[in-house]
PDB file of N, H, CA, C and O in Angstrom:
ATOM      1  N   MET A   1       0.847  -1.189   0.000  1.00  0.00           N
ATOM      2  CA  MET A   1       0.000   0.000   0.000  1.00  0.00           C
ATOM      3  C   MET A   1       0.885   1.242   0.000  1.00  0.00           C
ATOM      4  O   MET A   1       1.854   1.322   0.755  1.00  0.00           O
ATOM      5  N   ASN A   2       0.558   2.172  -0.819  1.00  0.00           N
ATOM      6  H   ASN A   2      -0.229   2.107  -1.432  1.00  0.00           H
ATOM      7  CA  ASN A   2       1.313   3.412  -0.938  1.00  0.00           C
ATOM      8  C   ASN A   2       1.040   4.303   0.272  1.00  0.00           C
ATOM      9  O   ASN A   2      -0.107   4.702   0.471  1.00  0.00           O
ATOM     10  N   PRO A   3       2.060   4.637   1.102  1.00  0.00           N
ATOM     11  CA  PRO A   3       1.833   5.450   2.302  1.00  0.00           C
ATOM     12  C   PRO A   3       1.344   6.857   1.995  1.00  0.00           C
ATOM     13  O   PRO A   3       0.779   7.511   2.872  1.00  0.00           O
ATOM     14  N   SER A   4       1.543   7.335   0.787  1.00  0.00           N
ATOM     15  H   SER A   4       2.002   6.804   0.075  1.00  0.00           H
ATOM     16  CA  SER A   4       1.083   8.684   0.460  1.00  0.00           C
ATOM     17  C   SER A   4      -0.348   8.682  -0.079  1.00  0.00           C
ATOM     18  O   SER A   4      -0.910   9.739  -0.365  1.00  0.00           O
ATOM     19  N   ALA A   5      -0.933   7.491  -0.215  1.00  0.00           N
ATOM     20  H   ALA A   5      -0.477   6.632   0.017  1.00  0.00           H
ATOM     21  CA  ALA A   5      -2.304   7.400  -0.733  1.00  0.00           C
ATOM     22  C   ALA A   5      -3.284   7.932   0.306  1.00  0.00           C
ATOM     23  O   ALA A   5      -3.073   7.783   1.510  1.00  0.00           O
ATOM     24  N   THR A   6      -4.328   8.536  -0.163  1.00  0.00           N
ATOM     25  H   THR A   6      -4.499   8.657  -1.141  1.00  0.00           H
ATOM     26  CA  THR A   6      -5.374   9.054   0.707  1.00  0.00           C
ATOM     27  C   THR A   6      -6.396   7.966   0.968  1.00  0.00           C
ATOM     28  O   THR A   6      -6.845   7.288   0.044  1.00  0.00           O
ATOM     29  N   THR A   7      -6.763   7.802   2.237  1.00  0.00           N
ATOM     30  H   THR A   7      -6.398   8.353   2.988  1.00  0.00           H
ATOM     31  CA  THR A   7      -7.770   6.816   2.603  1.00  0.00           C
ATOM     32  C   THR A   7      -9.101   7.525   2.756  1.00  0.00           C
ATOM     33  O   THR A   7      -9.185   8.567   3.405  1.00  0.00           O
ATOM     34  N   ILE A   8     -10.119   6.974   2.171  1.00  0.00           N
ATOM     35  H   ILE A   8     -10.051   6.127   1.643  1.00  0.00           H
ATOM     36  CA  ILE A   8     -11.460   7.552   2.264  1.00  0.00           C
ATOM     37  C   ILE A   8     -12.253   6.732   3.266  1.00  0.00           C
ATOM     38  O   ILE A   8     -12.336   5.509   3.158  1.00  0.00           O
ATOM     39  N   HIS A   9     -12.833   7.416   4.239  1.00  0.00           N
ATOM     40  H   HIS A   9     -12.765   8.410   4.327  1.00  0.00           H
ATOM     41  CA  HIS A   9     -13.646   6.753   5.255  1.00  0.00           C
ATOM     42  C   HIS A   9     -15.113   6.964   4.918  1.00  0.00           C
ATOM     43  O   HIS A   9     -15.539   8.078   4.610  1.00  0.00           O
ATOM     44  N   ASN A  10     -15.872   5.894   4.980  1.00  0.00           N
ATOM     45  H   ASN A  10     -15.526   4.989   5.230  1.00  0.00           H
ATOM     46  CA  ASN A  10     -17.302   5.981   4.709  1.00  0.00           C
ATOM     47  C   ASN A  10     -18.078   5.950   6.019  1.00  0.00           C
ATOM     48  O   ASN A  10     -18.821   5.006   6.289  1.00  0.00           O
ATOM     49  N   HIS A  11     -17.904   6.961   6.805  1.00  0.00           N
ATOM     50  H   HIS A  11     -17.301   7.728   6.585  1.00  0.00           H
ATOM     51  CA  HIS A  11     -18.580   7.074   8.093  1.00  0.00           C
ATOM     52  C   HIS A  11     -19.896   7.811   7.883  1.00  0.00           C
ATOM     53  O   HIS A  11     -19.959   8.748   7.087  1.00  0.00           O
ATOM     54  N   PRO A  12     -20.967   7.392   8.601  1.00  0.00           N
ATOM     55  CA  PRO A  12     -22.259   8.079   8.405  1.00  0.00           C
ATOM     56  C   PRO A  12     -22.208   9.564   8.765  1.00  0.00           C
ATOM     57  O   PRO A  12     -22.984  10.363   8.240  1.00  0.00           O
ATOM     58  N   HIS A  13     -21.306   9.921   9.649  1.00  0.00           N
ATOM     59  H   HIS A  13     -20.676   9.272  10.076  1.00  0.00           H
ATOM     60  CA  HIS A  13     -21.121  11.333  10.011  1.00  0.00           C
ATOM     61  C   HIS A  13     -19.661  11.672   9.755  1.00  0.00           C
ATOM     62  O   HIS A  13     -18.828  11.494  10.644  1.00  0.00           O
ATOM     63  N   PRO A  14     -19.334  12.147   8.581  1.00  0.00           N
ATOM     64  CA  PRO A  14     -17.934  12.309   8.173  1.00  0.00           C
ATOM     65  C   PRO A  14     -17.111  13.245   9.038  1.00  0.00           C
ATOM     66  O   PRO A  14     -15.883  13.159   9.027  1.00  0.00           O
ATOM     67  N   TYR A  15     -17.740  14.130   9.782  1.00  0.00           N
ATOM     68  H   TYR A  15     -18.738  14.199   9.791  1.00  0.00           H
ATOM     69  CA  TYR A  15     -16.976  15.072  10.593  1.00  0.00           C
ATOM     70  C   TYR A  15     -16.790  14.596  12.027  1.00  0.00           C
ATOM     71  O   TYR A  15     -16.203  15.316  12.834  1.00  0.00           O
ATOM     72  N   THR A  16     -17.273  13.406  12.368  1.00  0.00           N
ATOM     73  H   THR A  16     -17.750  12.821  11.712  1.00  0.00           H
ATOM     74  CA  THR A  16     -17.177  12.893  13.729  1.00  0.00           C
ATOM     75  C   THR A  16     -15.724  12.808  14.186  1.00  0.00           C
ATOM     76  O   THR A  16     -15.380  13.310  15.256  1.00  0.00           O
ATOM     77  N   PHE A  17     -14.873  12.177  13.386  1.00  0.00           N
ATOM     78  H   PHE A  17     -15.152  11.769  12.517  1.00  0.00           H
ATOM     79  CA  PHE A  17     -13.469  12.046  13.770  1.00  0.00           C
ATOM     80  C   PHE A  17     -12.818  13.411  13.904  1.00  0.00           C
ATOM     81  O   PHE A  17     -12.069  13.649  14.851  1.00  0.00           O
ATOM     82  N   GLU A  18     -13.089  14.299  12.979  1.00  0.00           N
ATOM     83  H   GLU A  18     -13.697  14.106  12.209  1.00  0.00           H
ATOM     84  CA  GLU A  18     -12.478  15.626  13.025  1.00  0.00           C
ATOM     85  C   GLU A  18     -12.914  16.369  14.285  1.00  0.00           C
ATOM     86  O   GLU A  18     -12.093  17.027  14.924  1.00  0.00           O
ATOM     87  N   LYS A  19     -14.179  16.277  14.647  1.00  0.00           N
ATOM     88  H   LYS A  19     -14.846  15.743  14.127  1.00  0.00           H
ATOM     89  CA  LYS A  19     -14.670  16.937  15.865  1.00  0.00           C
ATOM     90  C   LYS A  19     -13.995  16.335  17.097  1.00  0.00           C
ATOM     91  O   LYS A  19     -13.620  17.066  18.014  1.00  0.00           O
ATOM     92  N   ALA A  20     -13.837  15.013  17.125  1.00  0.00           N
ATOM     93  H   ALA A  20     -14.142  14.420  16.380  1.00  0.00           H
ATOM     94  CA  ALA A  20     -13.178  14.348  18.255  1.00  0.00           C
ATOM     95  C   ALA A  20     -11.714  14.792  18.335  1.00  0.00           C
ATOM     96  O   ALA A  20     -11.205  15.064  19.422  1.00  0.00           O
ATOM     97  N   ARG A  21     -11.047  14.864  17.194  1.00  0.00           N
ATOM     98  H   ARG A  21     -11.461  14.644  16.310  1.00  0.00           H
ATOM     99  CA  ARG A  21      -9.648  15.303  17.162  1.00  0.00           C
ATOM    100  C   ARG A  21      -9.518  16.734  17.685  1.00  0.00           C
ATOM    101  O   ARG A  21      -8.616  17.037  18.467  1.00  0.00           O
ATOM    102  N   GLU A  22     -10.420  17.605  17.252  1.00  0.00           N
ATOM    103  H   GLU A  22     -11.153  17.360  16.617  1.00  0.00           H
ATOM    104  CA  GLU A  22     -10.405  18.994  17.724  1.00  0.00           C
ATOM    105  C   GLU A  22     -10.642  19.063  19.230  1.00  0.00           C
ATOM    106  O   GLU A  22     -10.022  19.872  19.921  1.00  0.00           O
ATOM    107  N   ALA A  23     -11.535  18.218  19.740  1.00  0.00           N
ATOM    108  H   ALA A  23     -12.038  17.560  19.179  1.00  0.00           H
ATOM    109  CA  ALA A  23     -11.818  18.199  21.178  1.00  0.00           C
ATOM    110  C   ALA A  23     -10.571  17.793  21.961  1.00  0.00           C
ATOM    111  O   ALA A  23     -10.263  18.387  22.994  1.00  0.00           O
ATOM    112  N   VAL A  24      -9.859  16.786  21.471  1.00  0.00           N
ATOM    113  H   VAL A  24     -10.109  16.304  20.632  1.00  0.00           H
ATOM    114  CA  VAL A  24      -8.640  16.339  22.145  1.00  0.00           C
ATOM    115  C   VAL A  24      -7.608  17.458  22.167  1.00  0.00           C
ATOM    116  O   VAL A  24      -6.979  17.701  23.197  1.00  0.00           O
ATOM    117  N   ILE A  25      -7.431  18.131  21.054  1.00  0.00           N
ATOM    118  H   ILE A  25      -7.941  17.934  20.217  1.00  0.00           H
ATOM    119  CA  ILE A  25      -6.474  19.240  20.985  1.00  0.00           C
ATOM    120  C   ILE A  25      -6.873  20.341  21.960  1.00  0.00           C
ATOM    121  O   ILE A  25      -6.023  20.892  22.661  1.00  0.00           O
ATOM    122  N   THR A  26      -8.152  20.660  22.006  1.00  0.00           N
ATOM    123  H   THR A  26      -8.842  20.213  21.437  1.00  0.00           H
ATOM    124  CA  THR A  26      -8.633  21.699  22.914  1.00  0.00           C
ATOM    125  C   THR A  26      -8.383  21.323  24.368  1.00  0.00           C
ATOM    126  O   THR A  26      -7.897  22.140  25.149  1.00  0.00           O
ATOM    127  N   ILE A  27      -8.716  20.081  24.732  1.00  0.00           N
ATOM    128  H   ILE A  27      -9.111  19.417  24.097  1.00  0.00           H
ATOM    129  CA  ILE A  27      -8.520  19.639  26.115  1.00  0.00           C
ATOM    130  C   ILE A  27      -7.038  19.649  26.475  1.00  0.00           C
ATOM    131  O   ILE A  27      -6.670  20.097  27.562  1.00  0.00           O
ATOM    132  N   LYS A  28      -6.178  19.159  25.571  1.00  0.00           N
ATOM    133  H   LYS A  28      -6.476  18.795  24.689  1.00  0.00           H
ATOM    134  CA  LYS A  28      -4.741  19.142  25.852  1.00  0.00           C
ATOM    135  C   LYS A  28      -4.201  20.565  26.015  1.00  0.00           C
ATOM    136  O   LYS A  28      -3.319  20.808  26.838  1.00  0.00           O
ATOM    137  N   THR A  29      -4.731  21.494  25.236  1.00  0.00           N
ATOM    138  H   THR A  29      -5.448  21.296  24.567  1.00  0.00           H
ATOM    139  CA  THR A  29      -4.281  22.880  25.304  1.00  0.00           C
ATOM    140  C   THR A  29      -4.738  23.547  26.597  1.00  0.00           C
ATOM    141  O   THR A  29      -3.977  24.283  27.225  1.00  0.00           O
ATOM    142  N   LEU A  30      -5.981  23.288  26.992  1.00  0.00           N
ATOM    143  H   LEU A  30      -6.600  22.691  26.482  1.00  0.00           H
ATOM    144  CA  LEU A  30      -6.557  23.954  28.162  1.00  0.00           C
ATOM    145  C   LEU A  30      -6.275  23.248  29.484  1.00  0.00           C
ATOM    146  O   LEU A  30      -6.480  23.826  30.552  1.00  0.00           O
ATOM    147  N   ARG A  31      -5.808  22.010  29.420  1.00  0.00           N
ATOM    148  H   ARG A  31      -5.642  21.541  28.553  1.00  0.00           H
ATOM    149  CA  ARG A  31      -5.622  21.219  30.642  1.00  0.00           C
ATOM    150  C   ARG A  31      -4.841  21.959  31.730  1.00  0.00           C
ATOM    151  O   ARG A  31      -5.247  21.898  32.891  1.00  0.00           O
ATOM    152  N   PRO A  32      -3.744  22.654  31.420  1.00  0.00           N
ATOM    153  CA  PRO A  32      -3.009  23.344  32.491  1.00  0.00           C
ATOM    154  C   PRO A  32      -3.815  24.435  33.190  1.00  0.00           C
ATOM    155  O   PRO A  32      -3.491  24.810  34.317  1.00  0.00           O
ATOM    156  N   THR A  33      -4.845  24.943  32.548  1.00  0.00           N
ATOM    157  H   THR A  33      -5.108  24.639  31.633  1.00  0.00           H
ATOM    158  CA  THR A  33      -5.630  26.020  33.147  1.00  0.00           C
ATOM    159  C   THR A  33      -6.854  25.515  33.902  1.00  0.00           C
ATOM    160  O   THR A  33      -7.545  26.300  34.552  1.00  0.00           O
ATOM    161  N   LEU A  34      -7.130  24.209  33.825  1.00  0.00           N
ATOM    162  H   LEU A  34      -6.569  23.571  33.297  1.00  0.00           H
ATOM    163  CA  LEU A  34      -8.302  23.645  34.479  1.00  0.00           C
ATOM    164  C   LEU A  34      -8.009  23.326  35.940  1.00  0.00           C
ATOM    165  O   LEU A  34      -6.902  22.923  36.296  1.00  0.00           O
ATOM    166  N   SER A  35      -9.018  23.514  36.771  1.00  0.00           N
ATOM    167  H   SER A  35      -9.918  23.841  36.482  1.00  0.00           H
ATOM    168  CA  SER A  35      -8.879  23.166  38.185  1.00  0.00           C
ATOM    169  C   SER A  35      -8.940  21.647  38.338  1.00  0.00           C
ATOM    170  O   SER A  35      -9.322  20.938  37.407  1.00  0.00           O
ATOM    171  N   ALA A  36      -8.568  21.162  39.492  1.00  0.00           N
ATOM    172  H   ALA A  36      -8.257  21.738  40.248  1.00  0.00           H
ATOM    173  CA  ALA A  36      -8.637  19.725  39.761  1.00  0.00           C
ATOM    174  C   ALA A  36     -10.076  19.229  39.633  1.00  0.00           C
ATOM    175  O   ALA A  36     -10.310  18.127  39.139  1.00  0.00           O
ATOM    176  N   THR A  37     -11.023  20.025  40.068  1.00  0.00           N
ATOM    177  H   THR A  37     -10.833  20.921  40.470  1.00  0.00           H
ATOM    178  CA  THR A  37     -12.439  19.657  39.979  1.00  0.00           C
ATOM    179  C   THR A  37     -12.880  19.557  38.527  1.00  0.00           C
ATOM    180  O   THR A  37     -13.608  18.634  38.162  1.00  0.00           O
ATOM    181  N   GLU A  38     -12.448  20.491  37.701  1.00  0.00           N
ATOM    182  H   GLU A  38     -11.856  21.241  37.997  1.00  0.00           H
ATOM    183  CA  GLU A  38     -12.805  20.452  36.276  1.00  0.00           C
ATOM    184  C   GLU A  38     -12.182  19.239  35.585  1.00  0.00           C
ATOM    185  O   GLU A  38     -12.829  18.598  34.756  1.00  0.00           O
ATOM    186  N   ARG A  39     -10.930  18.921  35.924  1.00  0.00           N
ATOM    187  H   ARG A  39     -10.405  19.442  36.597  1.00  0.00           H
ATOM    188  CA  ARG A  39     -10.280  17.736  35.345  1.00  0.00           C
ATOM    189  C   ARG A  39     -10.996  16.463  35.780  1.00  0.00           C
ATOM    190  O   ARG A  39     -11.154  15.535  34.986  1.00  0.00           O
ATOM    191  N   GLU A  40     -11.429  16.415  37.038  1.00  0.00           N
ATOM    192  H   GLU A  40     -11.301  17.169  37.683  1.00  0.00           H
ATOM    193  CA  GLU A  40     -12.169  15.247  37.522  1.00  0.00           C
ATOM    194  C   GLU A  40     -13.503  15.110  36.793  1.00  0.00           C
ATOM    195  O   GLU A  40     -13.909  14.004  36.436  1.00  0.00           O
ATOM    196  N   THR A  41     -14.178  16.228  36.573  1.00  0.00           N
ATOM    197  H   THR A  41     -13.848  17.126  36.862  1.00  0.00           H
ATOM    198  CA  THR A  41     -15.451  16.203  35.836  1.00  0.00           C
ATOM    199  C   THR A  41     -15.245  15.682  34.427  1.00  0.00           C
ATOM    200  O   THR A  41     -16.028  14.859  33.954  1.00  0.00           O
ATOM    201  N   LEU A  42     -14.203  16.147  33.745  1.00  0.00           N
ATOM    202  H   LEU A  42     -13.566  16.816  34.128  1.00  0.00           H
ATOM    203  CA  LEU A  42     -13.903  15.649  32.396  1.00  0.00           C
ATOM    204  C   LEU A  42     -13.615  14.150  32.415  1.00  0.00           C
ATOM    205  O   LEU A  42     -14.062  13.416  31.533  1.00  0.00           O
ATOM    206  N   ALA A  43     -12.872  13.702  33.418  1.00  0.00           N
ATOM    207  H   ALA A  43     -12.509  14.299  34.134  1.00  0.00           H
ATOM    208  CA  ALA A  43     -12.563  12.271  33.525  1.00  0.00           C
ATOM    209  C   ALA A  43     -13.852  11.458  33.682  1.00  0.00           C
ATOM    210  O   ALA A  43     -14.001  10.400  33.070  1.00  0.00           O
ATOM    211  N   LEU A  44     -14.774  11.952  34.497  1.00  0.00           N
ATOM    212  H   LEU A  44     -14.654  12.811  34.994  1.00  0.00           H
ATOM    213  CA  LEU A  44     -16.051  11.249  34.670  1.00  0.00           C
ATOM    214  C   LEU A  44     -16.858  11.245  33.379  1.00  0.00           C
ATOM    215  O   LEU A  44     -17.458  10.229  33.027  1.00  0.00           O
ATOM    216  N   LEU A  45     -16.878  12.363  32.676  1.00  0.00           N
ATOM    217  H   LEU A  45     -16.391  13.188  32.962  1.00  0.00           H
ATOM    218  CA  LEU A  45     -17.632  12.445  31.424  1.00  0.00           C
ATOM    219  C   LEU A  45     -17.081  11.487  30.372  1.00  0.00           C
ATOM    220  O   LEU A  45     -17.826  11.013  29.515  1.00  0.00           O
ATOM    221  N   LEU A  46     -15.790  11.203  30.434  1.00  0.00           N
ATOM    222  H   LEU A  46     -15.185  11.589  31.131  1.00  0.00           H
ATOM    223  CA  LEU A  46     -15.163  10.300  29.469  1.00  0.00           C
ATOM    224  C   LEU A  46     -15.225   8.833  29.913  1.00  0.00           C
ATOM    225  O   LEU A  46     -14.867   7.936  29.150  1.00  0.00           O
ATOM    226  N   ASP A  47     -15.679   8.595  31.140  1.00  0.00           N
ATOM    227  H   ASP A  47     -15.971   9.324  31.760  1.00  0.00           H
ATOM    228  CA  ASP A  47     -15.769   7.240  31.683  1.00  0.00           C
ATOM    229  C   ASP A  47     -17.181   6.706  31.437  1.00  0.00           C
ATOM    230  O   ASP A  47     -18.131   7.124  32.099  1.00  0.00           O
ATOM    231  N   SER A  48     -17.313   5.791  30.493  1.00  0.00           N
ATOM    232  H   SER A  48     -16.541   5.452  29.955  1.00  0.00           H
ATOM    233  CA  SER A  48     -18.651   5.319  30.120  1.00  0.00           C
ATOM    234  C   SER A  48     -19.353   4.596  31.268  1.00  0.00           C
ATOM    235  O   SER A  48     -20.572   4.705  31.400  1.00  0.00           O
ATOM    236  N   ASN A  49     -18.613   3.859  32.103  1.00  0.00           N
ATOM    237  H   ASN A  49     -17.623   3.771  31.996  1.00  0.00           H
ATOM    238  CA  ASN A  49     -19.246   3.191  33.248  1.00  0.00           C
ATOM    239  C   ASN A  49     -19.789   4.202  34.253  1.00  0.00           C
ATOM    240  O   ASN A  49     -20.896   4.045  34.768  1.00  0.00           O
ATOM    241  N   ALA A  50     -19.009   5.230  34.523  1.00  0.00           N
ATOM    242  H   ALA A  50     -18.110   5.358  34.105  1.00  0.00           H
ATOM    243  CA  ALA A  50     -19.450   6.265  35.457  1.00  0.00           C
ATOM    244  C   ALA A  50     -20.684   6.980  34.913  1.00  0.00           C
ATOM    245  O   ALA A  50     -21.625   7.257  35.656  1.00  0.00           O
ATOM    246  N   MET A  51     -20.676   7.277  33.615  1.00  0.00           N
ATOM    247  H   MET A  51     -19.911   7.052  33.011  1.00  0.00           H
ATOM    248  CA  MET A  51     -21.820   7.977  33.022  1.00  0.00           C
ATOM    249  C   MET A  51     -23.075   7.106  33.029  1.00  0.00           C
ATOM    250  O   MET A  51     -24.179   7.623  33.198  1.00  0.00           O
ATOM    251  N   GLU A  52     -22.923   5.796  32.848  1.00  0.00           N
ATOM    252  H   GLU A  52     -22.026   5.376  32.710  1.00  0.00           H
ATOM    253  CA  GLU A  52     -24.071   4.895  32.937  1.00  0.00           C
ATOM    254  C   GLU A  52     -24.670   4.941  34.334  1.00  0.00           C
ATOM    255  O   GLU A  52     -25.890   4.956  34.492  1.00  0.00           O
ATOM    256  N   THR A  53     -23.808   4.963  35.349  1.00  0.00           N
ATOM    257  H   THR A  53     -22.816   4.951  35.221  1.00  0.00           H
ATOM    258  CA  THR A  53     -24.268   5.035  36.736  1.00  0.00           C
ATOM    259  C   THR A  53     -24.999   6.345  36.990  1.00  0.00           C
ATOM    260  O   THR A  53     -26.061   6.355  37.612  1.00  0.00           O
ATOM    261  N   VAL A  54     -24.438   7.441  36.514  1.00  0.00           N
ATOM    262  H   VAL A  54     -23.575   7.433  36.009  1.00  0.00           H
ATOM    263  CA  VAL A  54     -25.068   8.750  36.696  1.00  0.00           C
ATOM    264  C   VAL A  54     -26.427   8.790  35.997  1.00  0.00           C
ATOM    265  O   VAL A  54     -27.410   9.255  36.574  1.00  0.00           O
ATOM    266  N   GLU A  55     -26.483   8.305  34.762  1.00  0.00           N
ATOM    267  H   GLU A  55     -25.684   7.928  34.293  1.00  0.00           H
ATOM    268  CA  GLU A  55     -27.740   8.316  34.013  1.00  0.00           C
ATOM    269  C   GLU A  55     -28.804   7.448  34.697  1.00  0.00           C
ATOM    270  O   GLU A  55     -29.973   7.829  34.765  1.00  0.00           O
ATOM    271  N   LYS A  56     -28.391   6.281  35.202  1.00  0.00           N
ATOM    272  H   LYS A  56     -27.442   5.971  35.147  1.00  0.00           H
ATOM    273  CA  LYS A  56     -29.323   5.402  35.908  1.00  0.00           C
ATOM    274  C   LYS A  56     -29.827   6.086  37.178  1.00  0.00           C
ATOM    275  O   LYS A  56     -31.015   6.021  37.493  1.00  0.00           O
ATOM    276  N   SER A  57     -28.932   6.734  37.896  1.00  0.00           N
ATOM    277  H   SER A  57     -27.966   6.787  37.640  1.00  0.00           H
ATOM    278  CA  SER A  57     -29.317   7.442  39.118  1.00  0.00           C
ATOM    279  C   SER A  57     -30.306   8.565  38.827  1.00  0.00           C
ATOM    280  O   SER A  57     -31.264   8.767  39.574  1.00  0.00           O
ATOM    281  N   LEU A  58     -30.072   9.289  37.743  1.00  0.00           N
ATOM    282  H   LEU A  58     -29.294   9.125  37.137  1.00  0.00           H
ATOM    283  CA  LEU A  58     -30.994  10.368  37.365  1.00  0.00           C
ATOM    284  C   LEU A  58     -32.376   9.809  37.029  1.00  0.00           C
ATOM    285  O   LEU A  58     -33.397  10.367  37.432  1.00  0.00           O
ATOM    286  N   GLU A  59     -32.397   8.702  36.289  1.00  0.00           N
ATOM    287  H   GLU A  59     -31.568   8.248  35.962  1.00  0.00           H
ATOM    288  CA  GLU A  59     -33.674   8.073  35.941  1.00  0.00           C
ATOM    289  C   GLU A  59     -34.408   7.617  37.197  1.00  0.00           C
ATOM    290  O   GLU A  59     -35.618   7.809  37.314  1.00  0.00           O
ATOM    291  N   GLU A  60     -33.681   7.015  38.134  1.00  0.00           N
ATOM    292  H   GLU A  60     -32.698   6.860  38.039  1.00  0.00           H
ATOM    293  CA  GLU A  60     -34.296   6.558  39.373  1.00  0.00           C
ATOM    294  C   GLU A  60     -34.828   7.735  40.184  1.00  0.00           C
ATOM    295  O   GLU A  60     -35.920   7.657  40.745  1.00  0.00           O
ATOM    296  N   ALA A  61     -34.069   8.817  40.249  1.00  0.00           N
ATOM    297  H   ALA A  61     -33.182   8.881  39.793  1.00  0.00           H
ATOM    298  CA  ALA A  61     -34.507   9.987  40.999  1.00  0.00           C
ATOM    299  C   ALA A  61     -35.761  10.593  40.376  1.00  0.00           C
ATOM    300  O   ALA A  61     -36.687  10.981  41.089  1.00  0.00           O
ATOM    301  N   GLU A  62     -35.792  10.675  39.042  1.00  0.00           N
ATOM    302  H   GLU A  62     -35.040  10.360  38.462  1.00  0.00           H
ATOM    303  CA  GLU A  62     -36.966  11.217  38.353  1.00  0.00           C
ATOM    304  C   GLU A  62     -38.199  10.343  38.570  1.00  0.00           C
ATOM    305  O   GLU A  62     -39.330  10.830  38.555  1.00  0.00           O
ATOM    306  N   ALA A  63     -37.964   9.042  38.773  1.00  0.00           N
ATOM    307  H   ALA A  63     -37.045   8.646  38.786  1.00  0.00           H
ATOM    308  CA  ALA A  63     -39.067   8.106  39.009  1.00  0.00           C
ATOM    309  C   ALA A  63     -39.447   8.054  40.489  1.00  0.00           C
ATOM    310  O   ALA A  63     -40.328   7.289  40.882  1.00  0.00           O
ATOM    311  N   GLY A  64     -38.783   8.866  41.302  1.00  0.00           N
ATOM    312  H   GLY A  64     -38.067   9.487  40.983  1.00  0.00           H
ATOM    313  CA  GLY A  64     -39.090   8.903  42.728  1.00  0.00           C
ATOM    314  C   GLY A  64     -38.438   7.782  43.520  1.00  0.00           C
ATOM    315  O   GLY A  64     -38.796   7.539  44.672  1.00  0.00           O
ATOM    316  N   MET A  65     -37.496   7.111  42.912  1.00  0.00           N
ATOM    317  H   MET A  65     -37.205   7.308  41.976  1.00  0.00           H
ATOM    318  CA  MET A  65     -36.813   5.991  43.570  1.00  0.00           C
ATOM    319  C   MET A  65     -35.521   6.491  44.217  1.00  0.00           C
ATOM    320  O   MET A  65     -34.437   6.347  43.653  1.00  0.00           O
ATOM    321  N   PHE A  66     -35.652   7.074  45.398  1.00  0.00           N
ATOM    322  H   PHE A  66     -36.533   7.191  45.856  1.00  0.00           H
ATOM    323  CA  PHE A  66     -34.477   7.538  46.114  1.00  0.00           C
ATOM    324  C   PHE A  66     -34.751   7.474  47.612  1.00  0.00           C
ATOM    325  O   PHE A  66     -35.894   7.309  48.040  1.00  0.00           O
ATOM    326  N   GLU A  67     -33.683   7.606  48.404  1.00  0.00           N
ATOM    327  H   GLU A  67     -32.755   7.740  48.056  1.00  0.00           H
ATOM    328  CA  GLU A  67     -33.818   7.577  49.834  1.00  0.00           C
ATOM    329  C   GLU A  67     -32.933   8.672  50.416  1.00  0.00           C
ATOM    330  O   GLU A  67     -32.001   9.127  49.752  1.00  0.00           O
ATOM    331  N   PRO A  68     -33.203   9.095  51.628  1.00  0.00           N
ATOM    332  CA  PRO A  68     -32.385  10.132  52.262  1.00  0.00           C
ATOM    333  C   PRO A  68     -30.919   9.684  52.345  1.00  0.00           C
ATOM    334  O   PRO A  68     -30.640   8.497  52.517  1.00  0.00           O
ATOM    335  N   LEU A  69     -30.013  10.611  52.227  1.00  0.00           N
ATOM    336  H   LEU A  69     -30.240  11.575  52.087  1.00  0.00           H
ATOM    337  CA  LEU A  69     -28.585  10.317  52.272  1.00  0.00           C
ATOM    338  C   LEU A  69     -28.212   9.595  53.555  1.00  0.00           C
ATOM    339  O   LEU A  69     -27.409   8.662  53.535  1.00  0.00           O
ATOM    340  N   GLU A  70     -28.786  10.017  54.658  1.00  0.00           N
ATOM    341  H   GLU A  70     -29.439  10.774  54.673  1.00  0.00           H
ATOM    342  CA  GLU A  70     -28.467   9.404  55.945  1.00  0.00           C
ATOM    343  C   GLU A  70     -28.776   7.900  55.921  1.00  0.00           C
ATOM    344  O   GLU A  70     -28.015   7.096  56.458  1.00  0.00           O
ATOM    345  N   ASP A  71     -29.893   7.532  55.296  1.00  0.00           N
ATOM    346  H   ASP A  71     -30.512   8.185  54.859  1.00  0.00           H
ATOM    347  CA  ASP A  71     -30.269   6.120  55.222  1.00  0.00           C
ATOM    348  C   ASP A  71     -29.321   5.351  54.305  1.00  0.00           C
ATOM    349  O   ASP A  71     -28.935   4.225  54.619  1.00  0.00           O
ATOM    350  N   ALA A  72     -28.949   5.942  53.190  1.00  0.00           N
ATOM    351  H   ALA A  72     -29.262   6.857  52.935  1.00  0.00           H
ATOM    352  CA  ALA A  72     -28.080   5.279  52.228  1.00  0.00           C
ATOM    353  C   ALA A  72     -26.685   5.074  52.798  1.00  0.00           C
ATOM    354  O   ALA A  72     -26.078   4.023  52.590  1.00  0.00           O
ATOM    355  N   VAL A  73     -26.171   6.069  53.515  1.00  0.00           N
ATOM    356  H   VAL A  73     -26.664   6.923  53.683  1.00  0.00           H
ATOM    357  CA  VAL A  73     -24.825   5.992  54.088  1.00  0.00           C
ATOM    358  C   VAL A  73     -24.815   5.093  55.312  1.00  0.00           C
ATOM    359  O   VAL A  73     -23.805   4.458  55.615  1.00  0.00           O
ATOM    360  N   GLY A  74     -25.920   5.041  56.005  1.00  0.00           N
ATOM    361  H   GLY A  74     -26.740   5.558  55.759  1.00  0.00           H
ATOM    362  CA  GLY A  74     -25.994   4.279  57.244  1.00  0.00           C
ATOM    363  C   GLY A  74     -26.044   2.783  57.050  1.00  0.00           C
ATOM    364  O   GLY A  74     -25.997   2.045  58.034  1.00  0.00           O
ATOM    365  N   ARG A  75     -26.135   2.309  55.839  1.00  0.00           N
ATOM    366  H   ARG A  75     -26.173   2.908  55.040  1.00  0.00           H
ATOM    367  CA  ARG A  75     -26.212   0.857  55.578  1.00  0.00           C
ATOM    368  C   ARG A  75     -24.922   0.170  55.833  1.00  0.00           C
ATOM    369  O   ARG A  75     -24.825  -1.045  55.660  1.00  0.00           O
TER     370      ARG A  75
END
């Protein structure tokens, strides 16, 4: 395969990769200016397991399925 050849990607959203690449560049550029809390928030947003837990918790709360913090911590 010729290394100088252009590869064409047939993605349903052709700008998806470019947007992701731009996001990575932006985060790498801004990272030194972010607080520890902001970096932690970004880490959680990028963690699919954590986001599933958050989304499930939100759904449960909206459905009225919650308990006081004292009860949850006291277990």
